[in-house]
PDB file of C-alpha atoms in Angstrom:
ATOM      1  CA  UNK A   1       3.270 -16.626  -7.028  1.00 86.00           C
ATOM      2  CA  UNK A   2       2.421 -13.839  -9.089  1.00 91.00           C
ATOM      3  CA  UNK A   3       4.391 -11.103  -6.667  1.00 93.00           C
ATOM      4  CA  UNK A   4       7.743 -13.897  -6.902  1.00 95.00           C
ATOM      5  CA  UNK A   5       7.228 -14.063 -10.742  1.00 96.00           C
ATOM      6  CA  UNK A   6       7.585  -9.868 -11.194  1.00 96.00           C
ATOM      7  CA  UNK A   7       9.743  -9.247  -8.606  1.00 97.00           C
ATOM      8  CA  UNK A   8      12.540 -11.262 -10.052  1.00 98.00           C
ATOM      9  CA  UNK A   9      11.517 -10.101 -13.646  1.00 97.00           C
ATOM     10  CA  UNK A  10      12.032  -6.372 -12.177  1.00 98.00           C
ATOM     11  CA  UNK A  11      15.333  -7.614 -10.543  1.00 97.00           C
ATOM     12  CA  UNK A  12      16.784  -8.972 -13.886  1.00 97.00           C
ATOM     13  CA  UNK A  13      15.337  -5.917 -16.035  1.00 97.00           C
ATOM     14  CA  UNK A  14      16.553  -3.230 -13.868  1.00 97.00           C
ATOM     15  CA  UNK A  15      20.576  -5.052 -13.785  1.00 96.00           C
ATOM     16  CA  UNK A  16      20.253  -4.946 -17.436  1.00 96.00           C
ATOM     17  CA  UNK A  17      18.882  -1.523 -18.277  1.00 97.00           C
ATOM     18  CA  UNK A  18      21.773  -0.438 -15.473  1.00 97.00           C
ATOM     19  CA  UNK A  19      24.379  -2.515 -17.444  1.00 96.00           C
ATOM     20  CA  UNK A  20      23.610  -0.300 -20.239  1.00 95.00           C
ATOM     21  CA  UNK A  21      24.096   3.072 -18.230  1.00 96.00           C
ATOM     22  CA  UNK A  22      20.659   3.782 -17.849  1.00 96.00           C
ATOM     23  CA  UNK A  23      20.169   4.613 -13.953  1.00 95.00           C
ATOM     24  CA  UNK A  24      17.034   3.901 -12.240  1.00 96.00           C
ATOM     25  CA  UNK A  25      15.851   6.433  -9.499  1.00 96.00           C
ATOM     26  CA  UNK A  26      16.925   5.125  -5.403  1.00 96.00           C
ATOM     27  CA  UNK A  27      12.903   4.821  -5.044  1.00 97.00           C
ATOM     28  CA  UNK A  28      12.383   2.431  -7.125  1.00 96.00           C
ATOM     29  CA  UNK A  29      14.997   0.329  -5.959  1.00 96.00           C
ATOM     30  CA  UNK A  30      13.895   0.938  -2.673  1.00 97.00           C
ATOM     31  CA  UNK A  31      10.058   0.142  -3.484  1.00 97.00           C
ATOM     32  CA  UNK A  32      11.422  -3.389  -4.850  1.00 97.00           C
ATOM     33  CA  UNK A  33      13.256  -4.307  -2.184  1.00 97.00           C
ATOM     34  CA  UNK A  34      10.192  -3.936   0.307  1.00 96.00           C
ATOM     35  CA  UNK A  35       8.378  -5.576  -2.152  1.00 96.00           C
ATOM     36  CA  UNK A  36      10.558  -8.483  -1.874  1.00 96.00           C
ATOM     37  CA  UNK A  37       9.919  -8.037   2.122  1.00 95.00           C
ATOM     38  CA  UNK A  38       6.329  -8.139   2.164  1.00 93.00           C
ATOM     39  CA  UNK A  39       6.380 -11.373  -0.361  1.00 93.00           C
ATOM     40  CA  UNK A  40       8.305 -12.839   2.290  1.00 94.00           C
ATOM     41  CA  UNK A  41       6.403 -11.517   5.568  1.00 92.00           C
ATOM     42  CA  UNK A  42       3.265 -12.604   3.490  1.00 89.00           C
ATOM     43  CA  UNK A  43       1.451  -9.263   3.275  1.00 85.00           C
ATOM     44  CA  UNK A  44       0.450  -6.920   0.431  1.00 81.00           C
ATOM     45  CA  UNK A  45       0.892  -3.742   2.372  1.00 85.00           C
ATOM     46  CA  UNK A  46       2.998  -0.873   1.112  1.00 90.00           C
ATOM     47  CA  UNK A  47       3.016   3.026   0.553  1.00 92.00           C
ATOM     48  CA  UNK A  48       3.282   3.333  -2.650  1.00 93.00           C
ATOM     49  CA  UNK A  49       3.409   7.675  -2.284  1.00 93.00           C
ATOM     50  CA  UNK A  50       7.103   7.706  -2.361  1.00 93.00           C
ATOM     51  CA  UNK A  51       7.449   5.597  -5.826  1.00 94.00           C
ATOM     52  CA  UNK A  52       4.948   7.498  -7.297  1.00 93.00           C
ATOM     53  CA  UNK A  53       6.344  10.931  -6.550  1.00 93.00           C
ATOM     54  CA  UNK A  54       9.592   9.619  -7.741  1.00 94.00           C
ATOM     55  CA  UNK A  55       8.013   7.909 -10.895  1.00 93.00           C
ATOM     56  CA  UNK A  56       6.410  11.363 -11.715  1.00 93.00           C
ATOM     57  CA  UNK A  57       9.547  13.250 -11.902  1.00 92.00           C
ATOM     58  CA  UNK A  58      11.278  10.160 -13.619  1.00 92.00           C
ATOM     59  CA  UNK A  59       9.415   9.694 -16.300  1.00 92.00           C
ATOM     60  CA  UNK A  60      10.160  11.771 -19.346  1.00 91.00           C
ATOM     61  CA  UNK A  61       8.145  13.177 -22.443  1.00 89.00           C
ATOM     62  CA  UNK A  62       8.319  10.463 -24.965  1.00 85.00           C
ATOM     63  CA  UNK A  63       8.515  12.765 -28.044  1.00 89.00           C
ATOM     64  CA  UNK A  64      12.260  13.277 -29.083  1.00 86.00           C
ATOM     65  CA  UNK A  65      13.359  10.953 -26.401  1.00 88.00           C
ATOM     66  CA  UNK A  66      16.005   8.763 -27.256  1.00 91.00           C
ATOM     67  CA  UNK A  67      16.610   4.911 -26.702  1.00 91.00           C
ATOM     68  CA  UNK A  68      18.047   5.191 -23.235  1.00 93.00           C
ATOM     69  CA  UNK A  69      14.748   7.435 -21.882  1.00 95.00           C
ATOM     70  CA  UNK A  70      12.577   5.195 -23.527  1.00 95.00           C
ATOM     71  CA  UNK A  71      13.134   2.157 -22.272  1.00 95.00           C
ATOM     72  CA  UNK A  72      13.537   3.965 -18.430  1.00 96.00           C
ATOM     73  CA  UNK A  73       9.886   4.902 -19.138  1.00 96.00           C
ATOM     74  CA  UNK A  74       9.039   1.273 -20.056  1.00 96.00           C
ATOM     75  CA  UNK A  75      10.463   0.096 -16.796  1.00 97.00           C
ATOM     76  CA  UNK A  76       8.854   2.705 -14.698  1.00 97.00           C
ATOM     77  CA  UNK A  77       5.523   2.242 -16.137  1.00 96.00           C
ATOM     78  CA  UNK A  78       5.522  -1.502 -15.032  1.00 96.00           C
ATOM     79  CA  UNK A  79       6.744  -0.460 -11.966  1.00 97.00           C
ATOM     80  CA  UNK A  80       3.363   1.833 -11.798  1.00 95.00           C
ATOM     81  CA  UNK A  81       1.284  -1.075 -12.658  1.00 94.00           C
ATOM     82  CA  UNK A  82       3.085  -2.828 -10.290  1.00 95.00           C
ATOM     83  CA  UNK A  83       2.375  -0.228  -7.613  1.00 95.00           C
ATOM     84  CA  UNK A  84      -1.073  -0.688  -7.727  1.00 92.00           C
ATOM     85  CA  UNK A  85      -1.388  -3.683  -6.697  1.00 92.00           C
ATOM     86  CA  UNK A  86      -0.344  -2.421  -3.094  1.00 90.00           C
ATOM     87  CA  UNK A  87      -2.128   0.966  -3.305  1.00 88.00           C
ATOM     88  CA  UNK A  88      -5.339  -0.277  -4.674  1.00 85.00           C
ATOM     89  CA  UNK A  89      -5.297  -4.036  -4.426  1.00 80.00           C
ATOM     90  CA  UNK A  90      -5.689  -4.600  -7.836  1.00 81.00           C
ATOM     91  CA  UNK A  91      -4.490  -8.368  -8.554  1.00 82.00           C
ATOM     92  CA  UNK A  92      -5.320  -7.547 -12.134  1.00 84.00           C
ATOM     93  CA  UNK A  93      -2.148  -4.492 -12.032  1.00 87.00           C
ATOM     94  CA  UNK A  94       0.246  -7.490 -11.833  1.00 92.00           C
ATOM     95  CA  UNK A  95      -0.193  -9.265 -15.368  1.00 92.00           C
ATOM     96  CA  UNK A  96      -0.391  -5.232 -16.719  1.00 93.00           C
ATOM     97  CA  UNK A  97       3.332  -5.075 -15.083  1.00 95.00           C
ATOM     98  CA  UNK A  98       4.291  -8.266 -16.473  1.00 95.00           C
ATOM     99  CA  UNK A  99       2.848  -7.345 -19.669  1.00 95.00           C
ATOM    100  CA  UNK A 100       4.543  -3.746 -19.912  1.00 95.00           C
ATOM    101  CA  UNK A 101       8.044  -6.010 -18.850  1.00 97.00           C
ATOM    102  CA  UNK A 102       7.855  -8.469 -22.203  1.00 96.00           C
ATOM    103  CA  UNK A 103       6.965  -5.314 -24.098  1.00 95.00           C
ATOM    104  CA  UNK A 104      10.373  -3.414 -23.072  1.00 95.00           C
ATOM    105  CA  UNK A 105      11.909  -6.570 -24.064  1.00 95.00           C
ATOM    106  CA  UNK A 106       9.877  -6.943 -27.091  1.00 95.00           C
ATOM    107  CA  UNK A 107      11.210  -2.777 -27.714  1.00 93.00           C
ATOM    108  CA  UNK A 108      14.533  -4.058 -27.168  1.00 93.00           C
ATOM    109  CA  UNK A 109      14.641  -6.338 -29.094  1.00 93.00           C
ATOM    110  CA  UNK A 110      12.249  -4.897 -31.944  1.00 90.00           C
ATOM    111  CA  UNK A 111      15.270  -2.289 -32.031  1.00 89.00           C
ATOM    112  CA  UNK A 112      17.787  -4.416 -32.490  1.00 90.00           C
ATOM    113  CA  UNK A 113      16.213  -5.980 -35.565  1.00 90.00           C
ATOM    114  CA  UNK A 114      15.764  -2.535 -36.996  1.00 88.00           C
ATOM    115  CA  UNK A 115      19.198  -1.825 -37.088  1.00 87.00           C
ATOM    116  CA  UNK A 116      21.098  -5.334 -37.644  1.00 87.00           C
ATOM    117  CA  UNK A 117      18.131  -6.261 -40.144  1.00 85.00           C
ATOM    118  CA  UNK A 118      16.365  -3.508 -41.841  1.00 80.00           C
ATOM    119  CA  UNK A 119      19.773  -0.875 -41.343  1.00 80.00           C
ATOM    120  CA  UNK A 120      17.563   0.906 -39.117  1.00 69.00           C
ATOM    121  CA  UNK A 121      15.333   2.243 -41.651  1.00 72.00           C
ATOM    122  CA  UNK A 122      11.291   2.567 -40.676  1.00 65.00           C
ATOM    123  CA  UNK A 123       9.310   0.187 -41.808  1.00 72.00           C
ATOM    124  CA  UNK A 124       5.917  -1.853 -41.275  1.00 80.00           C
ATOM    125  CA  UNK A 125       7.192  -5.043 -39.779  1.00 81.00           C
ATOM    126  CA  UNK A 126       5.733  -8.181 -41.133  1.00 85.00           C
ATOM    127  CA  UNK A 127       4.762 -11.256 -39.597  1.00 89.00           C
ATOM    128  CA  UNK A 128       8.007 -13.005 -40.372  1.00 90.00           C
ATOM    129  CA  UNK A 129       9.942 -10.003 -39.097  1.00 88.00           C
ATOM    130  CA  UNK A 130       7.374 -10.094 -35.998  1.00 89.00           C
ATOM    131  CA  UNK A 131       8.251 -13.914 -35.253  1.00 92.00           C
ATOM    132  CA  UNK A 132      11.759 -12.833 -36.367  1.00 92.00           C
ATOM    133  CA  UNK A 133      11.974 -10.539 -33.297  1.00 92.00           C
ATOM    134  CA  UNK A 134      10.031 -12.573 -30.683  1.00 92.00           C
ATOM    135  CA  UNK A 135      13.107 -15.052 -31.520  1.00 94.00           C
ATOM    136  CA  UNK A 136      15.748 -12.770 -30.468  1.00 93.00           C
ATOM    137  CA  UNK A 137      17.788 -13.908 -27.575  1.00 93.00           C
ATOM    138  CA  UNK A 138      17.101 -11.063 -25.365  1.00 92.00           C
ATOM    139  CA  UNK A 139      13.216 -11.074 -25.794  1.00 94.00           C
ATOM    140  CA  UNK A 140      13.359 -15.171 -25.551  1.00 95.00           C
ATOM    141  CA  UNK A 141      15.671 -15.528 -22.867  1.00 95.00           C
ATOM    142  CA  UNK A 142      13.218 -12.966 -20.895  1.00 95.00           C
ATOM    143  CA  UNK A 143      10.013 -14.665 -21.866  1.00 95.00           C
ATOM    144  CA  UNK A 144      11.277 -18.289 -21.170  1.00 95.00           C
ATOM    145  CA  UNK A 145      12.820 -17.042 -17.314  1.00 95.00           C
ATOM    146  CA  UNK A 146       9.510 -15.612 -16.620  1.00 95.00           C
ATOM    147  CA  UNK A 147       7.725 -19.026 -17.741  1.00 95.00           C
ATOM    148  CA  UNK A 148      10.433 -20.644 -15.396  1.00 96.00           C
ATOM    149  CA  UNK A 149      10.081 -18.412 -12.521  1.00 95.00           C
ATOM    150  CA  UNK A 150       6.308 -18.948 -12.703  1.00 95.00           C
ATOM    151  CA  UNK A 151       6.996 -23.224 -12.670  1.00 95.00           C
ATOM    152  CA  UNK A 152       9.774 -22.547  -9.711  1.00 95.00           C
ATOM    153  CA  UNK A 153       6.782 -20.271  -7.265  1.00 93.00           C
ATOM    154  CA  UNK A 154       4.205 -23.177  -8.143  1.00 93.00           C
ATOM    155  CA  UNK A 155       6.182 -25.299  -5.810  1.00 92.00           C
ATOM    156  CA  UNK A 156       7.280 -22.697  -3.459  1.00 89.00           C
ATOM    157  CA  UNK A 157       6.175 -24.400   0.427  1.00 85.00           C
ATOM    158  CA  UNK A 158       7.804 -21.921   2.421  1.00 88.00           C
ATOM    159  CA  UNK A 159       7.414 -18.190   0.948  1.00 89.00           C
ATOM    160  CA  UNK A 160       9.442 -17.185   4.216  1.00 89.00           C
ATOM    161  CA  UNK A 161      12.577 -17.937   2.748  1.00 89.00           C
ATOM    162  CA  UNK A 162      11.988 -16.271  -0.562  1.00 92.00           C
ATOM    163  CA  UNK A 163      14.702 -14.328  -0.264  1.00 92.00           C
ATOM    164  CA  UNK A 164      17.249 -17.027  -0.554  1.00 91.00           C
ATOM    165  CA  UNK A 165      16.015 -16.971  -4.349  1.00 90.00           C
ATOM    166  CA  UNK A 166      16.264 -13.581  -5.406  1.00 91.00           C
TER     167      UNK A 166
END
């Protein structure tokens, strides 16, 4: 249920972050689409070597980066977490990568505040700014489909045909 859950959160994060003309690397694609495979063969095995050798040369130094290269990094980071479930078995790597996927949103969003809100000026957020931003539509909308996907795997009877719902 879990696997279902993040695999269609990865699906709809990595459309959007491509709508905005920031390109994913082939691997990672490729690493979600056997992902998608073995949730539907009903395994947990996959080499993970290929997406991490990709994710190393992907992932850029933070420090002058702009909005674009940060929120690649967000992406590829839950795709890391992700990783680990198959390369360590690590059940516990899954709610890290769904975790690090509301916080890209929650980055996304948080910057959009910042600039239609506060003029883009730095500032300690406070907690009506906080509840402000977890209102957004684009952090909502993300946090409510993942609720939804979670309520639509619960009564998943044949994980066989999973694909049909990607």
């Amino acid at each position: 249920m879990a696997l279902f859950v993040l695999l269609k959160a990865f699906d709809r994060l990595g459309l959007w972050l491509e709508g905005q003309g920031i390109m994913l690397p082939q691997q990672a694609h490729r690493f979600i689409d056997q992902a998608w495979a073995c949730l539907a063969a009903g395994t947990a095995t996959l080499n993970t070597q290929a997406l991490d050798s990709a994710l190393d040369a992907a992932v850029v130094d933070e420090q002058g980066a702009g909005t674009a290269e940060i929120l690649r990094n967000l992406y590829l980071y839950a795709l890391a977490d992700f990783a680990m479930f198959f390369s360590e078995a690590t059940p516990a790597s899954l709610s890290g990568a769904e975790s690090a996927i509301v916080d890209a949103y929650d980055y996304v969003a948080g910057q959009q505040y910042l600039l239609e809100h506060k003029q883009g000026k730095a500032l300690v957020l406070s907690a009506e700014d906080e509840q402000a931003i977890a209102e957004m539509p684009l952090y909502r909308d993300a946090v409510a489909l993942l609720h939804a996907d979670r309520t639509f795997a619960q009564g998943m009877g044949d994980w066989t045909r999973v694909l049909e719902y990607r």
